Coordinates of C-alpha atoms and ligand atoms in Angstrom, one line a residue:
Chain L
M26 CA -0.1 -0.2 0.5
N27 CA 2.6 2.6 0.9
E28 CA 5.5 2.9 -0.7
V29 CA 8.0 5.4 1.6
A30 CA 7.3 4.5 5.3
A31 CA 6.7 7.9 7.1
P32 CA 8.5 8.5 10.7
V33 CA 6.0 6.1 13.3
E34 CA 6.5 5.9 16.8
T35 CA 8.2 2.2 18.2
A36 CA 8.7 1.3 21.6
A37 CA 11.8 -0.5 23.3
F38 CA 9.2 -2.7 26.0
A39 CA 6.2 -5.0 24.6
A40 CA 3.6 -5.7 27.2
A41 CA 5.5 -9.1 26.2
D42 CA 8.9 -8.3 27.3
Y43 CA 7.2 -7.9 30.9
K44 CA 5.9 -11.3 31.3
S45 CA 8.4 -14.3 32.5
G46 CA 9.0 -17.9 30.4
Y47 CA 6.6 -19.6 33.3
K48 CA 3.8 -20.5 32.4
P49 CA 0.8 -20.1 34.4
V50 CA -0.9 -22.5 36.3
W51 CA -4.3 -21.0 37.2
C52 CA -7.3 -22.6 36.0
P53 CA -8.5 -21.6 32.4
G54 CA -10.2 -19.1 33.8
C55 CA -9.5 -17.5 36.2
G56 CA -9.1 -13.3 36.2
D57 CA -6.1 -13.5 37.2
Y58 CA -4.4 -14.1 33.7
G59 CA -6.3 -11.1 32.9
V60 CA -4.7 -8.8 35.6
L61 CA -1.3 -10.2 34.8
G62 CA -2.2 -8.8 31.2
G63 CA -3.0 -5.5 32.8
L64 CA 0.1 -5.3 34.8
T65 CA 3.0 -6.5 31.8
R66 CA 0.5 -3.5 29.5
A67 CA 0.6 -1.2 32.0
L68 CA 4.6 -1.0 32.0
A69 CA 4.4 -1.5 28.6
I70 CA 2.7 2.0 28.8
L71 CA 4.8 3.7 31.0
Q72 CA 7.9 1.9 29.4
L73 CA 9.8 0.9 33.0
P74 CA 13.0 -1.8 32.0
P75 CA 11.1 -4.8 33.8
H76 CA 14.8 -4.7 36.8
Q77 CA 13.4 -1.6 37.4
V78 CA 10.5 -2.8 38.4
A79 CA 9.7 -5.3 41.7
V80 CA 6.7 -6.9 42.2
V81 CA 5.9 -8.0 46.2
S82 CA 3.9 -10.7 47.0
G83 CA 1.9 -13.1 49.8
I84 CA 0.7 -16.3 49.1
G85 CA -2.1 -17.4 47.3
C86 CA -3.3 -18.2 43.8
S87 CA -2.9 -14.6 43.1
S88 CA -0.1 -14.0 44.8
R89 CA 1.7 -16.6 42.0
I90 CA 1.8 -12.8 39.6
P91 CA 5.4 -12.0 40.6
A92 CA 6.8 -15.2 38.7
Y93 CA 4.8 -14.9 35.9
T94 CA 6.8 -11.5 35.0
S95 CA 10.9 -11.1 34.0
C96 CA 10.8 -8.3 37.0
Y97 CA 11.8 -8.6 40.3
G98 CA 10.3 -10.3 42.1
F99 CA 9.8 -11.7 46.0
H100 CA 7.3 -14.5 46.5
G101 CA 7.1 -13.6 50.4
V102 CA 5.2 -15.0 53.2
H103 CA 1.2 -14.8 53.7
G104 CA -0.4 -11.7 54.9
R105 CA 3.5 -9.9 54.9
A106 CA 3.2 -7.9 51.9
L107 CA 2.8 -5.1 52.1
A108 CA 5.6 -4.9 55.1
A109 CA 7.9 -6.4 52.7
G110 CA 7.4 -3.5 49.5
T111 CA 7.2 -0.7 51.6
G112 CA 10.8 -2.3 53.3
L113 CA 11.4 -2.4 49.7
K114 CA 10.5 0.8 48.0
V115 CA 11.8 2.9 51.4
A116 CA 15.2 0.8 51.1
R117 CA 15.4 1.7 47.0
P118 CA 13.5 4.3 46.5
D119 CA 14.4 4.3 42.8
L120 CA 12.8 1.2 42.2
T121 CA 8.6 0.7 41.3
V122 CA 7.6 -1.5 43.7
I123 CA 3.8 -3.1 42.8
V124 CA 3.0 -5.6 45.2
A125 CA -0.1 -7.5 44.8
G126 CA -2.1 -10.8 45.6
G127 CA -5.6 -11.4 46.7
D128 CA -8.4 -10.2 49.4
G129 CA -7.3 -13.0 51.6
D130 CA -3.9 -12.1 51.7
G131 CA -4.7 -8.2 51.8
Y132 CA -7.7 -8.6 54.2
S133 CA -7.7 -11.1 56.3
I134 CA -4.5 -12.3 57.4
G135 CA -2.7 -8.4 55.7
G136 CA -5.6 -6.5 56.5
N137 CA -3.8 -5.1 59.0
H138 CA -0.8 -4.1 57.2
F139 CA -3.3 -3.0 54.2
L140 CA -4.5 -0.2 57.1
H141 CA -1.6 1.6 58.2
A142 CA 0.4 1.0 54.7
C143 CA -2.7 3.1 53.9
R144 CA -1.4 5.4 56.4
R145 CA 2.0 5.4 55.9
N146 CA 1.2 6.6 52.3
V147 CA 5.1 5.2 51.0
D148 CA 5.1 5.5 47.0
L149 CA 3.9 2.1 46.0
T150 CA 1.5 0.3 44.0
Y151 CA -1.0 -1.8 45.2
I152 CA -3.3 -4.3 43.3
V153 CA -5.4 -6.8 45.4
M154 CA -7.2 -9.6 42.8
D155 CA -10.2 -9.8 44.5
N156 CA -12.5 -12.9 43.9
H157 CA -14.8 -12.8 47.4
V158 CA -13.2 -16.5 47.9
Y159 CA -10.1 -17.8 49.0
G160 CA -9.1 -19.9 45.8
M161 CA -5.8 -21.2 46.3
T162 CA -6.9 -23.3 49.9
K163 CA -10.4 -24.5 48.4
G164 CA -12.6 -22.1 48.7
Q165 CA -13.3 -20.8 52.0
A166 CA -15.1 -17.4 52.3
S167 CA -13.2 -14.2 52.6
P168 CA -13.9 -11.0 54.0
T169 CA -15.4 -9.8 51.2
T170 CA -17.3 -12.4 50.6
E171 CA -21.1 -11.7 50.9
P172 CA -23.1 -12.4 53.9
D173 CA -25.2 -14.8 52.4
W174 CA -22.9 -16.6 49.5
N175 CA -24.0 -20.7 50.4
S176 CA -20.9 -23.0 50.3
K177 CA -20.7 -26.6 51.3
L178 CA -18.2 -24.6 54.3
T179 CA -20.6 -22.0 54.6
P180 CA -24.1 -23.2 54.5
G181 CA -26.9 -20.8 53.7
G182 CA -23.3 -18.0 54.3
T183 CA -21.3 -16.9 56.5
G184 CA -23.5 -13.8 57.7
V185 CA -21.3 -12.1 58.3
R186 CA -21.4 -8.5 56.7
S187 CA -18.6 -7.4 54.0
F188 CA -15.0 -5.7 54.4
H189 CA -15.3 -2.8 51.8
P190 CA -11.8 -2.1 50.9
L191 CA -12.1 1.3 49.0
V192 CA -13.9 3.4 51.4
I193 CA -11.1 1.3 54.0
A194 CA -8.7 2.5 51.6
L195 CA -9.7 6.3 51.0
A196 CA -10.2 6.4 55.2
A197 CA -6.9 5.2 56.2
G198 CA -4.9 7.6 53.8
A199 CA -4.2 6.2 51.0
N200 CA -3.5 8.6 48.1
F201 CA -5.4 7.0 44.7
V202 CA -7.8 4.3 44.9
A203 CA -9.8 2.4 41.9
R204 CA -11.8 0.0 41.0
A205 CA -10.7 -2.1 37.8
F206 CA -11.8 -5.0 35.7
S207 CA -9.8 -8.6 35.3
G208 CA -11.9 -9.5 31.6
D209 CA -10.8 -5.9 30.0
S210 CA -7.4 -5.9 30.9
G211 CA -6.5 -2.8 28.8
G212 CA -8.6 -0.5 30.5
A213 CA -7.6 -2.6 33.8
A214 CA -3.6 -1.3 32.7
E215 CA -4.6 2.6 31.5
I216 CA -5.8 1.8 35.2
I217 CA -2.7 0.4 36.7
A218 CA -0.7 3.1 34.6
Q219 CA -2.4 6.0 36.2
A220 CA -1.7 4.1 39.6
I221 CA 2.0 4.1 39.5
R222 CA 2.0 7.2 37.9
H223 CA 0.4 9.0 41.4
P224 CA 2.6 9.5 43.9
G225 CA 2.3 8.0 47.5
F226 CA -0.1 5.1 47.9
S227 CA -1.8 3.4 45.0
F228 CA -4.3 1.3 46.0
V229 CA -6.2 -0.5 42.5
E230 CA -8.8 -3.5 43.6
V231 CA -8.4 -5.5 40.2
L232 CA -12.4 -7.6 40.1
S233 CA -10.9 -10.5 39.6
P234 CA -13.2 -14.3 38.9
C235 CA -12.9 -17.4 40.3
V236 CA -14.6 -19.2 38.7
T237 CA -13.4 -22.8 40.0
F238 CA -15.1 -21.5 42.9
R239 CA -17.1 -18.9 41.8
P240 CA -18.4 -19.8 38.9
E241 CA -21.4 -17.4 39.3
Q242 CA -18.6 -13.9 38.8
K243 CA -18.2 -14.7 35.0
D244 CA -21.6 -12.5 35.5
W245 CA -19.2 -9.6 36.9
K246 CA -18.4 -9.6 33.4
Q247 CA -22.2 -8.0 32.3
A248 CA -22.5 -6.3 34.9
V249 CA -19.1 -4.1 35.5
R250 CA -19.9 -0.1 34.0
R251 CA -16.9 1.8 33.1
T252 CA -17.5 5.2 35.5
E253 CA -17.4 8.4 33.3
I254 CA -16.8 10.6 36.2
P255 CA -13.6 12.2 36.4
A256 CA -11.7 11.4 39.4
T257 CA -11.4 13.3 42.6
A258 CA -9.0 15.1 44.7
D259 CA -11.6 15.6 47.7
P260 CA -12.0 12.6 49.6
A261 CA -15.2 13.6 51.1
Q262 CA -16.3 13.6 47.6
A263 CA -14.7 10.1 46.8
A264 CA -16.1 8.5 49.8
R265 CA -19.8 9.4 49.6
R266 CA -19.3 7.9 45.3
I267 CA -17.5 4.7 46.8
M268 CA -20.2 4.3 49.4
T269 CA -22.4 4.5 47.1
D270 CA -21.9 2.7 44.8
D271 CA -22.7 -0.4 44.0
G272 CA -19.3 -2.1 43.9
F273 CA -19.5 -2.4 39.8
N274 CA -17.8 1.0 38.7
I275 CA -14.1 0.1 36.7
G276 CA -12.7 3.6 37.1
V277 CA -10.2 5.8 39.4
L278 CA -12.1 6.8 42.2
Y279 CA -9.8 9.4 44.2
A280 CA -6.5 10.9 42.9
G281 CA -5.7 12.7 46.2
D282 CA -2.5 14.8 47.5
R283 CA -1.8 13.8 50.6
P284 CA 2.4 13.6 51.9
V285 CA 3.8 10.8 50.6
Y286 CA 6.1 9.6 53.1
G287 CA 9.4 9.4 52.3
R288 CA 13.4 9.1 54.2
T289 CA 13.9 12.2 55.3
H290 CA 16.6 11.6 58.0
G291 CA 19.1 9.1 58.6
T292 CA 20.6 7.3 55.7
G293 CA 24.3 7.8 57.1
I294 CA 23.9 4.4 59.5
A295 CA 26.2 1.8 58.7
P296 CA 24.8 -1.8 59.1
A297 CA 27.6 -3.1 61.9
E298 CA 26.4 0.2 64.1
L299 CA 22.7 -0.5 63.7
E300 CA 23.7 -4.3 64.6
G301 CA 25.7 -3.0 67.9
E302 CA 22.0 -1.4 68.9
F303 CA 21.1 -5.6 69.0
A304 CA 23.8 -6.6 71.2
L305 CA 22.4 -8.5 74.1
Chain A
M26 CA -19.6 -3.3 29.3
N27 CA -20.3 0.2 28.1
P28 CA -17.8 1.1 25.6
P29 CA -15.3 3.9 25.4
T30 CA -16.4 7.6 25.2
Q31 CA -14.4 7.9 22.5
W32 CA -15.9 5.7 19.6
P33 CA -16.4 5.0 17.4
P34 CA -13.3 5.7 15.8
R35 CA -12.7 7.3 12.7
P36 CA -8.9 6.7 11.0
A37 CA -8.6 10.2 9.3
T38 CA -5.8 8.2 7.4
I39 CA -4.7 4.7 5.5
E40 CA -1.9 4.5 8.3
E41 CA -4.1 5.1 10.7
M42 CA -6.5 2.7 10.1
M43 CA -3.9 0.1 9.3
L44 CA -2.3 0.8 12.7
Q45 CA -5.9 0.1 14.5
A46 CA -5.6 -3.3 12.2
L47 CA -2.4 -3.9 13.7
A48 CA -3.5 -3.2 16.8
M49 CA -6.3 -6.0 17.0
E50 CA -3.9 -8.9 15.3
R51 CA -1.3 -8.5 18.0
E52 CA -4.0 -8.6 20.6
A53 CA -5.1 -11.6 18.4
V54 CA -1.8 -13.5 18.5
A55 CA -1.2 -12.8 22.0
R56 CA -4.3 -14.0 23.0
Y57 CA -4.5 -17.2 21.0
S58 CA -1.2 -17.5 22.3
E59 CA -1.8 -17.6 26.0
L60 CA -4.2 -19.6 25.4
A61 CA -2.5 -22.3 23.8
D62 CA 0.0 -22.0 26.5
I63 CA -2.9 -22.9 29.2
M64 CA -3.9 -25.5 27.4
E65 CA -1.0 -26.9 28.0
T66 CA -0.3 -26.6 31.2
H67 CA -3.8 -28.3 31.8
N68 CA -2.7 -30.9 29.6
N69 CA -5.4 -30.4 26.7
R70 CA -2.9 -30.6 24.2
E71 CA -5.3 -30.9 21.3
V72 CA -7.1 -27.6 21.6
A73 CA -2.9 -26.4 22.9
E74 CA -2.1 -27.2 19.2
L75 CA -5.5 -26.3 17.5
F76 CA -5.2 -21.8 19.3
Q77 CA -1.8 -22.5 18.7
R78 CA -2.5 -23.0 15.2
M79 CA -5.0 -20.1 14.7
A80 CA -2.0 -17.9 16.5
G81 CA 0.3 -18.3 14.0
Y82 CA -2.7 -17.6 10.8
E83 CA -3.4 -13.9 12.8
Q84 CA 0.9 -13.9 12.9
H85 CA 0.1 -13.9 9.0
H86 CA -1.6 -11.1 9.4
V87 CA 1.0 -8.8 11.9
D88 CA 3.7 -9.9 9.4
H89 CA 1.7 -8.9 6.0
I90 CA 0.7 -5.5 7.6
L91 CA 4.3 -4.5 8.5
E92 CA 5.4 -5.9 5.3
D93 CA 3.4 -3.6 3.2
M94 CA 3.2 -0.7 5.5
H95 CA 7.5 -1.2 5.8
W96 CA 6.9 -0.7 9.2
P97 CA 9.2 -1.9 12.5
R98 CA 7.4 -4.6 14.7
N99 CA 8.5 -3.2 18.1
I100 CA 6.1 -0.1 16.0
V101 CA 3.1 1.4 19.0
T102 CA -0.5 1.3 17.9
P103 CA -3.0 3.2 19.7
R104 CA -3.7 1.8 23.1
Y105 CA -7.7 0.8 24.1
G106 CA -10.4 3.3 24.2
G107 CA -10.5 4.6 21.0
I108 CA -9.8 1.4 19.2
W109 CA -12.9 -0.6 19.9
T110 CA -15.9 -1.3 21.6
A111 CA -15.5 -4.7 23.1
P112 CA -12.3 -5.7 26.4
D113 CA -9.3 -6.7 24.4
G114 CA -10.3 -5.9 21.2
P115 CA -12.3 -7.3 18.9
E116 CA -10.7 -11.1 17.0
A117 CA -9.7 -11.5 21.1
V118 CA -11.0 -14.7 22.4
P119 CA -12.5 -14.1 25.9
L120 CA -10.3 -15.7 29.1
E121 CA -13.1 -16.1 31.4
D122 CA -14.5 -18.3 28.7
M123 CA -12.2 -21.5 29.1
H124 CA -12.9 -24.9 30.2
Y125 CA -9.9 -27.5 30.7
L126 CA -11.9 -30.1 29.4
M127 CA -12.9 -27.9 26.1
L128 CA -12.9 -29.9 23.1
P129 CA -12.2 -28.7 19.9
W130 CA -15.4 -27.7 18.8
H131 CA -15.6 -25.6 22.0
A132 CA -12.3 -23.3 20.8
L133 CA -13.6 -23.6 17.5
Q134 CA -17.1 -21.6 18.7
L135 CA -15.0 -19.5 20.2
A136 CA -12.4 -18.4 17.1
L137 CA -16.0 -18.6 15.2
A138 CA -17.0 -15.9 17.1
A139 CA -13.7 -14.0 17.3
E140 CA -12.8 -13.7 13.5
Q141 CA -16.3 -12.9 12.9
R142 CA -16.3 -9.7 15.1
A143 CA -12.8 -9.1 13.5
H144 CA -15.3 -9.2 10.2
D145 CA -17.6 -7.4 11.5
F146 CA -14.7 -4.6 13.2
F147 CA -13.2 -4.0 9.7
D148 CA -16.7 -3.7 7.7
G149 CA -17.8 -0.8 10.5
L150 CA -14.0 0.8 9.1
A151 CA -15.6 0.8 6.2
R152 CA -18.7 2.0 6.5
E153 CA -17.0 4.8 9.0
A154 CA -14.4 5.5 6.0
A155 CA -13.0 8.9 5.5
S156 CA -12.4 8.2 2.3
D157 CA -12.3 5.5 -0.7
A158 CA -9.1 4.5 0.0
I159 CA -9.5 3.4 3.7
R160 CA -12.5 2.2 2.4
K161 CA -11.2 0.4 -0.3
A162 CA -8.2 -0.9 2.4
A163 CA -11.0 -1.7 5.3
L164 CA -13.1 -4.2 3.0
E165 CA -9.4 -5.9 2.1
M166 CA -9.3 -6.3 5.2
R167 CA -12.9 -7.8 5.4
A168 CA -12.0 -10.3 3.4
E169 CA -8.8 -11.7 4.8
E170 CA -11.5 -11.9 8.2
A171 CA -14.0 -13.7 5.8
E172 CA -11.5 -16.1 4.3
H173 CA -11.0 -16.6 7.9
V174 CA -14.4 -17.5 9.2
E175 CA -14.7 -20.0 6.1
L176 CA -11.5 -21.3 7.2
V177 CA -12.2 -22.6 10.4
R178 CA -16.3 -22.8 9.3
A179 CA -14.6 -25.5 7.4
W180 CA -12.8 -26.8 10.3
L181 CA -15.2 -27.0 12.6
A182 CA -17.5 -29.1 10.3
K183 CA -14.6 -31.8 10.9
V184 CA -14.7 -32.1 14.8
P185 CA -17.0 -34.0 15.8
Q186 CA -19.6 -32.2 18.1
P187 CA -19.2 -32.9 22.9
D188 CA -21.5 -34.5 24.4
S189 CA -23.8 -34.1 26.9
D190 CA -21.6 -35.2 29.7
W191 CA -18.2 -33.8 27.9
A192 CA -17.3 -31.4 31.2
A193 CA -18.0 -34.4 33.8
D194 CA -14.6 -35.0 35.9
P195 CA -14.8 -37.7 38.2
D196 CA -11.5 -35.5 40.1
P197 CA -12.7 -32.1 39.8
P198 CA -11.1 -29.4 41.1
R199 CA -13.5 -27.9 43.3
H200 CA -15.0 -31.2 45.3
T201 CA -14.4 -29.5 48.8
D202 CA -16.1 -32.2 51.0
Ligands
LIG418 C1 0.2 -18.3 57.2 C2 0.1 -19.1 56.9 N1 -1.9 -19.1 56.9 C3 -2.5 -19.7 56.1 C4 -2.4 -19.9 55.3 C5 -3.1 -20.9 54.2 N2 -3.4 -20.1 52.7 C6 -2.6 -20.4 51.4 S1 -4.0 -18.6 50.6 C7 -4.7 -19.0 51.6 C8 -5.6 -18.2 51.3 C9 -5.8 -17.6 49.9 O1 -7.0 -16.6 49.2 P1 -6.7 -15.5 48.4 O2 -5.6 -14.4 49.4 O3 -8.1 -14.4 48.2 O4 -6.2 -15.7 47.1 P2 -6.5 -16.5 46.0 O5 -6.2 -18.1 45.9 O6 -8.1 -16.6 46.1 O7 -6.0 -15.8 45.0 C10 -4.9 -19.2 52.5 C11 -5.5 -19.2 53.6 C12 -0.7 -20.1 54.5 N3 -0.3 -20.1 53.2 N4 0.0 -19.5 55.2
LIG419 S1 -8.5 -21.9 42.4 FE1 -10.0 -19.6 41.7 S2 -8.1 -18.4 42.4 FE2 -7.1 -19.8 42.1 S3 -6.8 -20.1 39.6 FE3 -8.4 -21.2 40.0 S4 -10.0 -19.7 39.1 FE4 -8.1 -19.0 39.8

């Protein structure tokens, strides 16, 4: 068609360059594939060299994600991903730190770390792949499970009110709060890229169906909608918005300007000197 | 899901249109390859090979566009919102439609729907075209997709239809007793 090629834009990294050679072992149809796609595309949007990015996780199906990227990775202890990620970012502020995991990992055993990570507002991005269940351990209820979800393990449902991660993140001090959907990994990529760019603690809740233990979540595809309202920097307005939505609005819900935690002093202490403090 | 607000896209030049086509074909290659990997991991070799073959066909489309337009392999294509209504592109089989026990018949049904969406995408571009040259290029791409639709249909005619108990598993992953 064209005889003379016009100048075109080229890129050093494509999304595929952020994938490792390991093939995920997630169930076919699992939403986590879409999250991996969203994350790798986000990194390609930002053109971050893989060796300048660290992906830190806890335990769960979703927490396998670092192994499937070509970035530095740390597959840590259940519920402790944010503690490891926060430490890494404070020690190595030059790295882009992405912490990822499930709703069980982040809101049950890791719930207290979640609150304080929001409050500290260290410059990292936290992606929760929320499927409202513990997938890896075969389908127990998690904090985001609906109170009436009936299963063999919770006959008639837990009867316990579900946790509202977005409003809790906002109240606790997160500087960026968004919701994405794994079935729309291009859209998730745009949101994750914004989260990484935004200073401070950025929280992205990705609705990511567990097709094995919650097959009914396949219907999320019909329920989700892109929010048409731009993000607000006013926490009160964001809180009203988040509290009144039905959990299926996709987009950036809050992008604030809260002060970001950084190393302000004490960078010069030698490890030996520090160890001396602990000598018996 | 509601479409992005920028819809419908209306490429102003052939280059813009071909960039959209390239983005869609690349998505299709990536998705078919990913599906092949998923099926291989779950020991469903037959369907893995089928998806791998589909990825190969789509890769031909990618190569064809790059050659025709004299573009480098690492050319940047437009992202997301402005391009299509369906998440991940019209020609990408949705990830959530996978099943570890699926048969070639199921895989081909998904591929057929994807190829049909790709055909309709170019059909829409031809109808929206800002010039005769763009319309002609869109119609050429539509014809290639029509060939793919026929190819998948012919393939489908050769594979057996699944029995009603195709998903029955005596050792299911969600057994929790
Ligand atoms: C200290 C500790 N307690 C419990 C477990 C068992 N365990 C492994 S994964 C998991 C929950 C995973 O759920 P979630 O984080 O939602 O991830 P998913 O598998 O759904 O992606 C639990 C309780 C563990 N590995 N370590
Ligand atoms: S059990 Fe659920 S969360 Fe785990 S890989 Fe399978 S579908 Fe995904």
